[in-house]
Coordinates of C-alpha atoms and ligand atoms in Angstrom, one line a residue:
X1 CA -0.3 0.2 -0.2
X2 CA 1.2 3.2 -1.3
X3 CA 1.5 6.5 1.1
X4 CA 0.7 9.8 0.3
X5 CA 2.5 12.9 2.5
X6 CA 1.6 16.4 1.7
X7 CA 3.9 19.2 2.2
X8 CA 3.9 23.1 0.2
X9 CA 4.5 22.8 -3.3
X10 CA 8.0 24.7 -3.6
X11 CA 9.6 23.9 -7.2
X12 CA 6.7 22.8 -9.4
X13 CA 7.2 19.9 -11.9
X14 CA 7.6 15.6 -11.3
X15 CA 9.7 12.8 -11.1
X16 CA 9.6 9.3 -9.6
X17 CA 13.2 8.0 -8.5
X18 CA 14.6 6.3 -4.9
X19 CA 14.6 8.8 -2.5
X20 CA 18.2 9.1 -1.2
X21 CA 18.6 11.1 2.2
X22 CA 21.5 14.0 2.4
X23 CA 22.4 14.4 6.3
X24 CA 24.4 17.5 6.4
X25 CA 23.9 17.7 9.9
X26 CA 27.0 18.0 11.8
X27 CA 28.3 15.2 14.9
X28 CA 28.4 17.1 17.8
X29 CA 31.2 19.1 18.2
X30 CA 33.8 17.5 21.2
X31 CA 33.8 19.6 23.5
X32 CA 37.9 20.1 24.1
X33 CA 39.5 23.1 26.4
X34 CA 42.9 24.5 25.9
X35 CA 45.3 25.6 27.4
X36 CA 46.8 29.1 28.0
X37 CA 49.8 28.9 25.6
X38 CA 47.4 27.0 23.1
X39 CA 44.9 30.7 22.7
X40 CA 46.7 31.9 20.1
X41 CA 47.2 29.4 18.1
X42 CA 43.4 28.5 18.0
X43 CA 42.5 31.5 17.2
X44 CA 45.1 31.6 14.4
X45 CA 43.0 28.0 13.4
X46 CA 39.6 29.9 13.3
X47 CA 40.4 33.1 11.4
X48 CA 42.5 30.8 9.0
X49 CA 39.0 28.5 9.0
X50 CA 36.5 31.8 8.7
X51 CA 38.8 33.8 5.7
X52 CA 38.4 30.4 4.1
X53 CA 34.5 29.5 4.5
X54 CA 34.1 33.5 3.2
X55 CA 36.6 32.6 -0.1
X56 CA 34.1 29.6 -0.7
X57 CA 31.3 31.7 -0.2
X58 CA 32.2 34.0 -2.7
X59 CA 33.1 31.5 -4.9
X60 CA 30.1 29.9 -4.9
X61 CA 28.6 33.7 -5.4
X62 CA 30.7 34.0 -8.6
X63 CA 29.3 30.8 -9.9
X64 CA 25.7 31.8 -8.9
X65 CA 25.5 34.4 -11.2
X66 CA 26.7 33.5 -13.6
X67 CA 25.2 30.0 -14.3
X68 CA 21.6 31.4 -12.6
X69 CA 21.7 34.7 -11.5
X70 CA 23.0 38.0 -10.2
X71 CA 19.5 37.8 -8.2
X72 CA 19.9 34.7 -7.2
X73 CA 23.8 35.1 -6.1
X74 CA 22.8 38.0 -3.5
X75 CA 21.2 35.7 -1.1
X76 CA 24.9 34.6 -0.1
X77 CA 25.8 38.1 0.5
X78 CA 24.1 37.4 4.7
X79 CA 26.7 34.6 5.0
X80 CA 29.1 36.8 3.9
X81 CA 27.7 39.3 6.4
X82 CA 27.2 36.7 9.2
X83 CA 31.0 35.6 8.5
X84 CA 31.8 39.6 8.6
X85 CA 29.8 40.4 11.8
X86 CA 32.2 41.3 14.9
X87 CA 29.9 40.0 17.2
X88 CA 30.5 36.3 15.9
X89 CA 34.0 36.8 15.1
X90 CA 34.9 38.8 18.8
X91 CA 32.8 36.9 20.5
X92 CA 34.3 33.2 19.9
X93 CA 37.5 34.8 19.7
X94 CA 37.7 35.8 23.5
X95 CA 35.1 32.3 24.1
X96 CA 38.3 30.8 23.1
X97 CA 40.5 33.6 25.1
X98 CA 38.7 33.4 28.1
X99 CA 37.4 30.0 28.6
X100 CA 40.1 28.3 27.2
X101 CA 37.7 26.5 24.1
X102 CA 38.4 25.2 21.4
X103 CA 37.8 26.9 18.0
X104 CA 35.1 24.7 16.7
X105 CA 33.6 24.4 20.2
X106 CA 34.3 28.5 20.8
X107 CA 32.8 29.2 17.3
X108 CA 29.7 26.2 17.9
X109 CA 28.5 28.4 20.9
X110 CA 28.9 31.5 20.0
X111 CA 26.4 30.2 17.0
X112 CA 24.4 28.3 18.9
X113 CA 23.7 31.9 21.5
X114 CA 22.9 33.3 17.4
X115 CA 20.7 30.5 16.6
X116 CA 18.9 30.7 20.3
X117 CA 17.8 34.7 19.4
X118 CA 16.9 34.3 16.3
X119 CA 14.5 31.2 17.6
X120 CA 13.4 33.4 20.6
X121 CA 12.4 36.5 17.7
X122 CA 9.5 34.3 16.1
X123 CA 10.0 35.3 12.6
X124 CA 9.4 33.5 9.9
X125 CA 12.4 35.5 8.7
X126 CA 14.1 33.0 10.9
X127 CA 13.7 30.5 8.4
X128 CA 16.2 31.9 5.9
X129 CA 18.2 33.0 8.3
X130 CA 18.5 29.5 9.8
X131 CA 19.4 27.7 7.4
X132 CA 21.9 30.7 6.9
X133 CA 23.7 29.6 10.1
X134 CA 23.9 26.0 9.2
X135 CA 26.0 26.7 6.2
X136 CA 27.9 28.8 7.3
X137 CA 28.5 26.3 10.4
X138 CA 28.7 23.4 8.4
X139 CA 31.7 25.1 6.7
X140 CA 33.8 26.9 8.9
X141 CA 33.5 23.2 11.4
X142 CA 34.1 20.8 8.4
X143 CA 37.8 23.3 7.8
X144 CA 38.6 23.1 11.8
X145 CA 37.5 19.6 12.1
X146 CA 38.1 17.1 9.0
X147 CA 37.2 14.5 10.4
X148 CA 33.6 15.5 11.5
X149 CA 32.6 12.5 9.3
X150 CA 29.3 13.5 6.8
X151 CA 28.1 12.1 4.2
X152 CA 27.1 14.8 1.4
X153 CA 28.0 12.7 -1.6
X154 CA 25.4 12.1 -4.2
X155 CA 24.3 9.2 -5.8
X156 CA 25.5 8.3 -8.6
X157 CA 22.1 7.3 -10.3
X158 CA 19.6 10.6 -10.5
X159 CA 17.4 10.1 -7.2
X160 CA 14.8 12.3 -5.3
X161 CA 17.0 14.5 -2.3
X162 CA 15.6 14.1 1.2
X163 CA 16.9 17.0 3.5
X164 CA 15.7 18.2 6.9
X165 CA 16.5 21.4 5.8
X166 CA 17.9 22.4 2.4
X167 CA 21.0 25.0 2.5
X168 CA 21.5 27.7 0.4
X169 CA 24.8 26.6 -0.6
X170 CA 23.8 23.1 -1.0
X171 CA 21.0 24.1 -3.3
X172 CA 22.8 26.0 -5.6
X173 CA 25.4 22.8 -6.4
X174 CA 22.0 20.8 -6.6
X175 CA 23.1 19.0 -10.8
X176 CA 19.1 19.4 -12.4
X177 CA 20.6 15.9 -14.2
X178 CA 20.9 13.9 -11.0
X179 CA 19.0 15.4 -8.4
X180 CA 15.4 14.4 -9.9
X181 CA 13.8 16.6 -7.2
X182 CA 13.9 17.5 -3.8
X183 CA 11.4 17.0 0.1
X184 CA 12.3 18.8 2.7
X185 CA 11.3 18.3 5.9
X186 CA 11.1 22.2 6.6
X187 CA 11.6 25.3 4.8
X188 CA 9.5 27.8 3.0
X189 CA 8.3 28.9 -0.6
X190 CA 9.9 32.1 -0.2
X191 CA 13.2 30.7 1.5
X192 CA 16.0 31.0 -0.9
X193 CA 16.5 27.8 -2.0
X194 CA 12.9 27.1 -2.8
X195 CA 13.9 29.9 -5.4
X196 CA 17.3 28.5 -6.6
X197 CA 14.8 25.1 -6.9
X198 CA 12.7 26.7 -9.4
X199 CA 15.3 28.6 -10.8
X200 CA 17.5 25.2 -11.5
X201 CA 13.7 23.7 -12.5
X202 CA 14.5 20.8 -10.0
X203 CA 10.9 19.8 -8.2
X204 CA 10.5 20.6 -4.5
X205 CA 8.0 20.1 -1.9
X206 CA 9.2 21.5 1.6
X207 CA 7.9 21.5 5.2
X208 CA 6.9 18.2 4.9
X209 CA 7.5 17.8 8.4
X210 CA 8.5 14.9 10.7
X211 CA 6.7 12.2 8.4
X212 CA 9.1 12.9 5.9
X213 CA 11.3 11.4 8.4
X214 CA 9.1 8.0 7.6
X215 CA 10.5 7.4 4.0
X216 CA 14.1 5.4 4.3
X217 CA 16.2 5.9 2.4
X218 CA 15.7 3.7 -1.0
X219 CA 12.1 4.0 -1.1
X220 CA 10.5 4.7 -4.4
X221 CA 8.8 7.9 -4.6
X222 CA 6.8 9.9 -6.9
X223 CA 6.4 13.6 -6.1
X224 CA 4.6 17.0 -7.8
X225 CA 6.3 19.4 -6.7
X226 CA 3.0 22.1 -8.6
X227 CA 0.8 20.3 -6.1
X228 CA 2.8 19.1 -2.6
X229 CA 1.9 15.8 -3.0
X230 CA 3.7 12.9 -2.5
X231 CA 3.1 9.2 -3.1
X232 CA 5.6 6.7 -1.2
X233 CA 6.4 3.2 -2.2
X234 CA 3.7 3.6 -4.7
X235 CA 1.8 1.0 -6.1
X236 CA 2.5 -1.1 -10.0
X237 CA -0.5 0.5 -11.0
X238 CA 0.5 4.7 -9.7
X239 CA 3.5 4.1 -11.3
X240 CA 2.5 2.9 -14.5
X241 CA -0.1 5.6 -14.4
X242 CA 2.7 8.4 -14.1
X243 CA 5.0 7.4 -16.5
X244 CA 1.9 7.6 -19.1
X245 CA 1.6 11.0 -18.3
X246 CA 4.9 11.9 -18.3
X247 CA 5.4 10.7 -21.2
X248 CA 2.6 11.2 -23.0
X249 CA 3.3 15.4 -22.0
X250 CA 6.3 14.5 -23.2
X251 CA 5.4 13.9 -27.0
X252 CA 2.3 16.9 -26.5
X253 CA 5.9 19.5 -25.4
X254 CA 7.9 18.0 -29.2
X255 CA 4.8 18.0 -31.0
X256 CA 4.4 21.7 -29.8
X257 CA 8.1 22.7 -29.9
X258 CA 8.1 22.2 -33.2
X259 CA 5.3 23.9 -34.2
X260 CA 4.5 27.2 -32.8
X261 CA 2.6 26.5 -29.3
X262 CA -0.4 29.0 -31.0
X263 CA -3.6 30.1 -28.9
X264 CA -5.5 27.8 -27.3
X265 CA -9.6 27.2 -27.1
X266 CA -11.5 24.2 -26.1
X267 CA -13.2 21.8 -27.4
X268 CA -15.8 24.2 -28.2
X269 CA -13.5 26.4 -29.8
X270 CA -13.1 29.1 -26.7
X271 CA -10.5 31.3 -26.7
X272 CA -8.5 30.4 -23.7
X273 CA -5.9 33.3 -22.6
X274 CA -2.4 31.5 -19.7
X275 CA 0.5 33.8 -18.9
X276 CA 3.3 33.0 -17.1
X277 CA 3.9 33.7 -13.1
X278 CA 6.9 35.1 -12.5
X279 CA 9.2 35.0 -9.3
X280 CA 12.5 35.9 -10.9
X281 CA 13.1 37.8 -14.0
X282 CA 15.4 34.7 -14.9
X283 CA 12.3 33.2 -15.2
X284 CA 11.4 34.9 -18.8
X285 CA 13.3 31.8 -21.0
X286 CA 11.0 29.1 -19.5
X287 CA 8.4 31.5 -19.5
X288 CA 8.8 32.1 -23.7
X289 CA 9.3 28.3 -24.0
X290 CA 6.2 27.0 -23.3
X291 CA 4.9 29.1 -25.2
X292 CA 3.4 32.6 -22.4
X293 CA 1.1 34.8 -23.8
X294 CA 2.2 37.1 -21.3
X295 CA 3.1 37.7 -17.8
X296 CA -0.4 37.7 -15.4
X297 CA 2.2 37.9 -12.5
X298 CA 5.7 39.3 -11.6
X299 CA 6.4 38.3 -8.1
X300 CA 8.8 41.5 -7.1
X301 CA 9.3 40.3 -4.2
X302 CA 11.7 37.9 -5.0
X303 CA 14.4 40.6 -6.0
X304 CA 13.6 42.1 -2.1
X305 CA 14.2 39.1 0.3
X306 CA 17.2 38.6 2.2
X307 CA 18.6 41.1 0.3
X308 CA 19.8 43.6 3.3
X309 CA 19.9 47.2 0.7
X310 CA 17.3 48.4 -0.9
X311 CA 17.7 47.1 -4.3
X312 CA 18.1 50.6 -6.0
X313 CA 16.4 52.0 -8.7
X314 CA 18.3 51.1 -11.6
X315 CA 18.6 47.3 -11.0
X316 CA 15.0 46.6 -10.6
X317 CA 14.1 48.6 -13.9
X318 CA 16.5 46.7 -15.1
X319 CA 15.0 43.6 -14.1
X320 CA 11.6 45.1 -15.3
X321 CA 12.2 45.8 -18.7
X322 CA 14.0 42.0 -19.2
X323 CA 10.8 40.5 -18.7
X324 CA 8.8 43.8 -20.3
X325 CA 11.2 43.5 -23.5
X326 CA 10.5 39.3 -23.5
X327 CA 7.1 39.7 -24.5
X328 CA 6.9 42.5 -27.1
X329 CA 3.6 41.2 -27.7
X330 CA 1.4 40.9 -24.1
X331 CA 1.4 41.8 -21.3
X332 CA 3.5 41.9 -18.2
X333 CA 1.6 42.2 -14.5
X334 CA 3.9 43.2 -12.4
X335 CA 2.9 42.8 -9.3
X336 CA 4.4 45.5 -6.4
X337 CA 6.1 44.2 -3.3
X338 CA 4.4 42.0 -1.7
X339 CA 6.3 41.8 1.9
X340 CA 5.6 40.6 5.2
X341 CA 3.2 37.2 5.7
X342 CA 6.6 34.5 5.3
X343 CA 8.6 37.2 2.9
X344 CA 10.9 39.3 4.6
X345 CA 13.4 41.5 3.6
X346 CA 15.9 42.2 6.1
X347 CA 16.2 46.0 5.1
X348 CA 13.2 46.6 6.6
X349 CA 13.0 46.2 10.5
X350 CA 10.2 44.1 10.1
X351 CA 9.1 43.2 14.3
X352 CA 7.9 39.6 15.1
X353 CA 4.3 39.5 14.7
X354 CA 1.6 37.2 16.5
X355 CA 0.0 36.7 12.6
X356 CA 2.1 37.9 10.0
X357 CA -0.6 36.8 7.5
X358 CA -2.8 39.1 9.1
X359 CA -0.2 41.6 9.7
X360 CA 2.3 44.0 8.2
X361 CA 2.1 42.7 4.5
X362 CA 2.4 43.9 0.8
X363 CA 0.0 46.7 0.4
X364 CA 0.3 48.2 3.8
X365 CA 4.1 47.7 4.2
X366 CA 4.6 50.0 0.5
X367 CA 2.3 53.0 1.8
X368 CA 4.2 53.2 5.0
X369 CA 7.5 53.1 3.3
X370 CA 6.8 55.4 0.4
X371 CA 11.2 56.0 -0.2
X372 CA 10.6 52.1 -0.8
X373 CA 7.4 52.0 -3.1
X374 CA 8.1 55.2 -5.0
X375 CA 11.8 53.3 -5.9
X376 CA 10.1 50.8 -7.2
X377 CA 7.0 52.9 -8.9
X378 CA 9.7 54.6 -10.2
X379 CA 11.2 51.5 -11.8
X380 CA 8.2 50.5 -13.0
X381 CA 7.0 53.5 -15.4
X382 CA 10.9 53.8 -16.6
X383 CA 10.5 49.7 -17.6
X384 CA 6.7 51.0 -19.0
X385 CA 7.9 52.5 -21.6
X386 CA 8.9 49.5 -23.4
X387 CA 6.5 47.2 -23.6
X388 CA 2.3 47.1 -22.7
X389 CA 3.6 46.5 -18.4
X390 CA 0.2 46.7 -15.4
X391 CA 0.9 47.4 -11.8
X392 CA -0.9 45.3 -9.8
X393 CA -1.7 46.2 -5.7
X394 CA -1.6 42.8 -3.4
X395 CA -3.3 42.5 -0.5
X396 CA -5.9 45.3 -0.5
X397 CA -8.5 45.6 1.6
X398 CA -10.0 49.0 0.5
X399 CA -10.3 51.7 -2.3
X400 CA -8.2 54.3 0.1
X401 CA -5.3 51.8 -0.4
X402 CA -6.0 52.0 -4.2
X403 CA -6.6 55.6 -4.2
X404 CA -3.4 56.0 -2.4
X405 CA -1.4 53.7 -4.8
X406 CA -3.2 55.6 -7.8
X407 CA -1.8 58.5 -6.6
X408 CA 1.8 58.4 -5.8
X409 CA 1.9 56.4 -9.0
X410 CA 0.2 59.7 -11.2
X411 CA 3.2 61.2 -9.3
X412 CA 5.9 59.6 -10.2
X413 CA 4.7 59.9 -13.7
X414 CA 4.5 63.4 -13.3
X415 CA 8.0 63.6 -11.9
X416 CA 9.5 61.4 -15.4
X417 CA 7.7 62.7 -18.2
X418 CA 10.9 62.4 -20.1
X419 CA 11.0 58.0 -19.5
X420 CA 7.4 57.7 -19.0
X421 CA 6.7 56.6 -22.5
X422 CA 3.3 57.0 -23.7
X423 CA 1.3 54.5 -22.8
X424 CA -0.5 54.7 -18.9
X425 CA 0.3 52.2 -16.6
X426 CA -3.3 50.5 -15.8
X427 CA -3.3 49.4 -12.7
X428 CA -5.4 46.9 -11.0
X429 CA -5.9 44.3 -7.7
X430 CA -5.5 41.5 -6.3
X431 CA -8.4 40.3 -4.9
X432 CA -7.3 37.7 -2.7
X433 CA -9.0 39.8 0.1
X434 CA -12.5 38.8 1.3
X435 CA -13.0 42.4 1.7
X436 CA -12.5 42.9 -2.3
X437 CA -14.6 39.7 -3.1
X438 CA -17.7 41.4 -1.3
X439 CA -16.9 45.8 -2.1
X440 CA -15.5 44.9 -5.9
X441 CA -18.6 45.9 -7.6
X442 CA -17.4 48.9 -5.5
X443 CA -14.1 49.2 -7.1
X444 CA -14.5 48.3 -10.6
X445 CA -14.8 52.4 -11.3
X446 CA -11.5 52.9 -9.5
X447 CA -9.5 49.4 -11.9
X448 CA -7.7 48.7 -14.9
X449 CA -8.3 45.2 -14.1
X450 CA -8.6 42.5 -11.1
X451 CA -6.6 39.0 -10.9
X452 CA -8.4 36.1 -8.5
X453 CA -5.4 35.1 -5.8
X454 CA -6.9 32.1 -5.0
X455 CA -3.7 31.0 -2.7
X456 CA -4.5 33.7 0.1
X457 CA -8.7 33.7 -0.2
X458 CA -7.8 30.6 0.6
X459 CA -6.5 30.9 3.7
X460 CA -8.2 33.9 4.7
X461 CA -12.1 32.4 3.6
X462 CA -10.4 29.2 5.6
X463 CA -9.1 30.5 8.1
X464 CA -6.6 28.1 8.0
X465 CA -2.6 29.5 7.6
X466 CA -1.0 28.8 4.1
X467 CA 2.1 27.8 5.3
X468 CA 0.6 25.2 8.2
X469 CA 1.1 21.7 6.5
X470 CA -1.2 20.8 9.6
X471 CA -4.6 22.6 8.0
X472 CA -3.3 21.0 4.2
X473 CA -6.6 18.8 4.4
X474 CA -8.9 22.2 5.3
X475 CA -7.1 24.5 3.1
X476 CA -8.9 23.2 -0.6
X477 CA -9.1 26.2 -2.3
X478 CA -13.0 24.4 -3.7
X479 CA -14.3 24.4 -0.5
X480 CA -18.1 25.3 -1.4
X481 CA -17.3 29.1 0.3
X482 CA -14.9 29.5 -2.3
X483 CA -16.4 28.1 -5.4
X484 CA -19.4 30.2 -4.6
X485 CA -17.2 33.1 -4.1
X486 CA -15.4 32.3 -7.7
X487 CA -18.6 32.5 -9.1
X488 CA -19.5 36.2 -7.4
X489 CA -16.0 37.2 -8.4
X490 CA -17.2 36.1 -12.1
X491 CA -20.6 38.0 -12.0
X492 CA -19.7 41.1 -10.9
X493 CA -16.6 41.6 -12.7
X494 CA -18.5 41.1 -16.1
X495 CA -21.1 43.0 -14.7
X496 CA -19.2 45.7 -13.6
X497 CA -16.6 45.6 -16.9
X498 CA -14.0 44.6 -15.0
X499 CA -11.2 41.7 -16.9
X500 CA -10.1 39.5 -14.7
X501 CA -7.7 36.9 -14.5
X502 CA -7.0 33.6 -12.4
X503 CA -3.2 33.9 -11.1
X504 CA -3.5 31.4 -8.0
X505 CA -2.4 28.4 -8.0
X506 CA -6.0 26.8 -8.1
X507 CA -5.3 26.4 -11.7
X508 CA -2.4 24.0 -12.3
X509 CA -4.7 21.7 -10.5
X510 CA -6.9 20.2 -13.5
X511 CA -10.5 19.5 -11.2
X512 CA -9.5 23.4 -10.4
X513 CA -8.9 24.4 -13.7
X514 CA -12.0 22.9 -14.7
X515 CA -13.9 24.3 -12.4
X516 CA -12.9 28.1 -12.7
X517 CA -13.5 27.0 -16.9
X518 CA -17.3 25.7 -15.9
X519 CA -17.5 29.1 -13.7
X520 CA -16.9 31.4 -16.8
X521 CA -13.1 32.2 -15.9
X522 CA -11.1 32.3 -19.7
X523 CA -7.1 33.9 -18.5
X524 CA -4.9 32.0 -16.2
X525 CA -1.9 33.2 -15.0
X526 CA 0.6 29.6 -14.2
X527 CA 4.2 28.2 -13.9
X528 CA 6.0 27.5 -17.5
X529 CA 5.8 24.7 -15.9
X530 CA 2.0 23.4 -15.5
X531 CA 1.8 24.5 -19.4
X532 CA 1.7 20.9 -20.6
X533 CA -0.9 19.4 -18.5
X534 CA -3.1 22.8 -18.5
X535 CA -2.9 23.0 -22.2
X536 CA -3.5 19.3 -22.5
X537 CA -7.2 20.2 -20.1
X538 CA -7.5 23.3 -22.0
X539 CA -7.6 21.4 -25.1
X540 CA -10.3 18.2 -24.1
X541 CA -12.6 20.5 -22.3
X542 CA -16.0 22.5 -23.1
X543 CA -17.2 25.0 -21.5
X544 CA -20.4 24.6 -22.4
X545 CA -20.6 21.0 -20.6
X546 CA -18.6 23.2 -17.7
X547 CA -20.4 25.8 -17.0
X548 CA -24.0 23.2 -16.8
X549 CA -22.2 20.8 -14.2
X550 CA -20.3 23.8 -12.4
X551 CA -24.1 25.7 -12.3
X552 CA -25.3 22.4 -10.9
X553 CA -22.6 22.8 -7.9
X554 CA -23.4 26.0 -6.3
X555 CA -25.3 24.2 -4.0
X556 CA -23.2 21.3 -2.5
X557 CA -22.5 21.5 1.3
X558 CA -19.5 19.8 1.3
X559 CA -15.8 19.9 -0.6
X560 CA -16.0 16.7 -2.0
X561 CA -19.3 16.8 -3.9
X562 CA -17.8 19.4 -5.9
X563 CA -14.1 17.9 -6.4
X564 CA -15.9 14.1 -7.9
X565 CA -17.8 15.3 -10.5
X566 CA -15.7 17.7 -12.1
X567 CA -12.4 14.7 -12.0
X568 CA -15.6 12.3 -13.6
X569 CA -15.3 15.1 -16.5
X570 CA -12.2 15.7 -16.5
X571 CA -11.2 12.0 -16.2
X572 CA -13.7 11.0 -19.1
X573 CA -13.1 14.4 -21.8
X574 CA -8.9 14.0 -21.1
X575 CA -7.6 11.6 -23.9
X576 CA -7.3 7.4 -22.2
X577 CA -4.3 7.1 -22.3
X578 CA -3.7 11.1 -19.6
X579 CA -6.8 10.5 -17.5
X580 CA -5.9 8.2 -15.5
X581 CA -2.1 9.8 -14.8
X582 CA -3.1 13.3 -14.2
X583 CA -5.5 12.0 -11.8
X584 CA -3.7 10.3 -10.0
X585 CA -0.7 13.0 -10.1
X586 CA -2.6 15.8 -8.9
X587 CA -4.1 13.6 -6.6
X588 CA -7.7 14.1 -7.2
X589 CA -9.3 12.2 -4.3
X590 CA -6.0 13.3 -1.8
X591 CA -7.5 16.6 -1.1
Ligands
LIG601 C1 -2.1 34.5 -4.5 O1 -2.6 35.1 -3.2 O2 -3.4 33.3 -5.3 C2 -1.1 34.8 -5.3 C3 -1.5 34.5 -6.5 O3 -0.4 35.4 -4.8 P1 1.5 34.9 -3.7 O4 1.0 33.3 -3.9 O5 1.8 35.2 -4.5 O6 0.5 35.2 -2.3
LIG602 MG1 -1.3 36.6 -2.2

């Protein structure tokens, strides 16, 4: 019997392979004291190890910049700063000098204090900082103590790698040819290592929790980084279904690569527009290759998380312009910084909050920090002169936020008339709070478009933290409350003449996509790696059948009664060789 695990979908894509644990927990550092005469020698040993660690990280930073991108390379800056932090360095030296501890023991103690301090802050941001600490601990201690005996070897055969915590420096070293996928106990979608996995196109499911410990070395696993699901010890039937899916999608991909991607139509010839979600500018290549019709969500905050200093206007301008120019014929929707929640830049003093997802997040931060916001707006306006850029505000709850943003945008445009181009910048909102759902008709005259954020809307409507894996089974975006809301949003948008796209992850689930099409949505923005499955489903379904079906589901009281008929429809509509596989892969019944 197979088992199922659920985690946070961190990097899309599917994989099947043998589980291989990478354990980079160092064994306990022996307690060793030294004599007074050895103090200077121990300090020198520590200094050499620290400098070597700095050099290695700087080298990793250079390689990352060359092979992945300059923005990703900056994730190593906090580690370099930590290794130069006088509190860490002087603290270690004084433990050696005053407590007569060995270099490794003194450094480890000092790091432990840092760790407790981070944990004390109870801040989501610590997840990233802890991974950084682990990285530098590993480097300095392995240098000081060759014999610590840690096996970091990746097996010769490609495998699915399992980690307690994936640190950034290990993540950048992952070879996509040999690493089929990554599963971790800890981590968040916004963690540096998850960003790297997405950039390297390695499927990843993070935050699985202690259940992952039950997966023994060498066990066979199937994983889906787009839905956060993992099948441990799959049955023959599940393996066959999975293989059919992969073969089918590959064939589709090849056929499509040979010809132009072209627009997408449903079976009854209704046009569906598929744009891409981007987490970083480097993602544009994959988006163009996938045949995306523009960008429906560019998560600009990935430019700032983990950064010690605000990226200046020019750096932002270059990043936005790169994306805009990659799509000369399509719109690019830049979302203003969605920081807070689980994404924290280091340059903002973000106090620890009891409920960060209900806290100082996104537009609230931007309006409170006009210096930060203005530089983003200026960069966006300048980039907008090179293409069709739109601006979208996340986490909106009120008209005041929208009006204040528009006012600032207009001030910025007026301040740089020669760089603003002549197209104007459409301004829209994410529909991801219940407040906006309820007042969409009232906001309509003030917005140029809206985009449905099913990820946050689900957590806010169902009162279930999206990062809490324990609640994953409750946070179903097809809960009747949400299903009815999607219907109402669509109706209101049509009546109020508001152009609406869906940019949350729901359409990457075939059942979710079918539901949204049935409810009248025609524009979706999805990760590049989801294009093959989504296209397949778009082409196989009929909007009129789905409309009828969805009409009959609006009075259903439990989620399974919504999912099951839609799953049956999708399965019957898809070509026989994909149906059961899609069913399996996305865990239609598993939610
Ligand atoms: C959403 O909330 O649905 C969304 C698209 O934004 P994010 O996942 O970045 O919060
Ligand atoms: Mg959101």
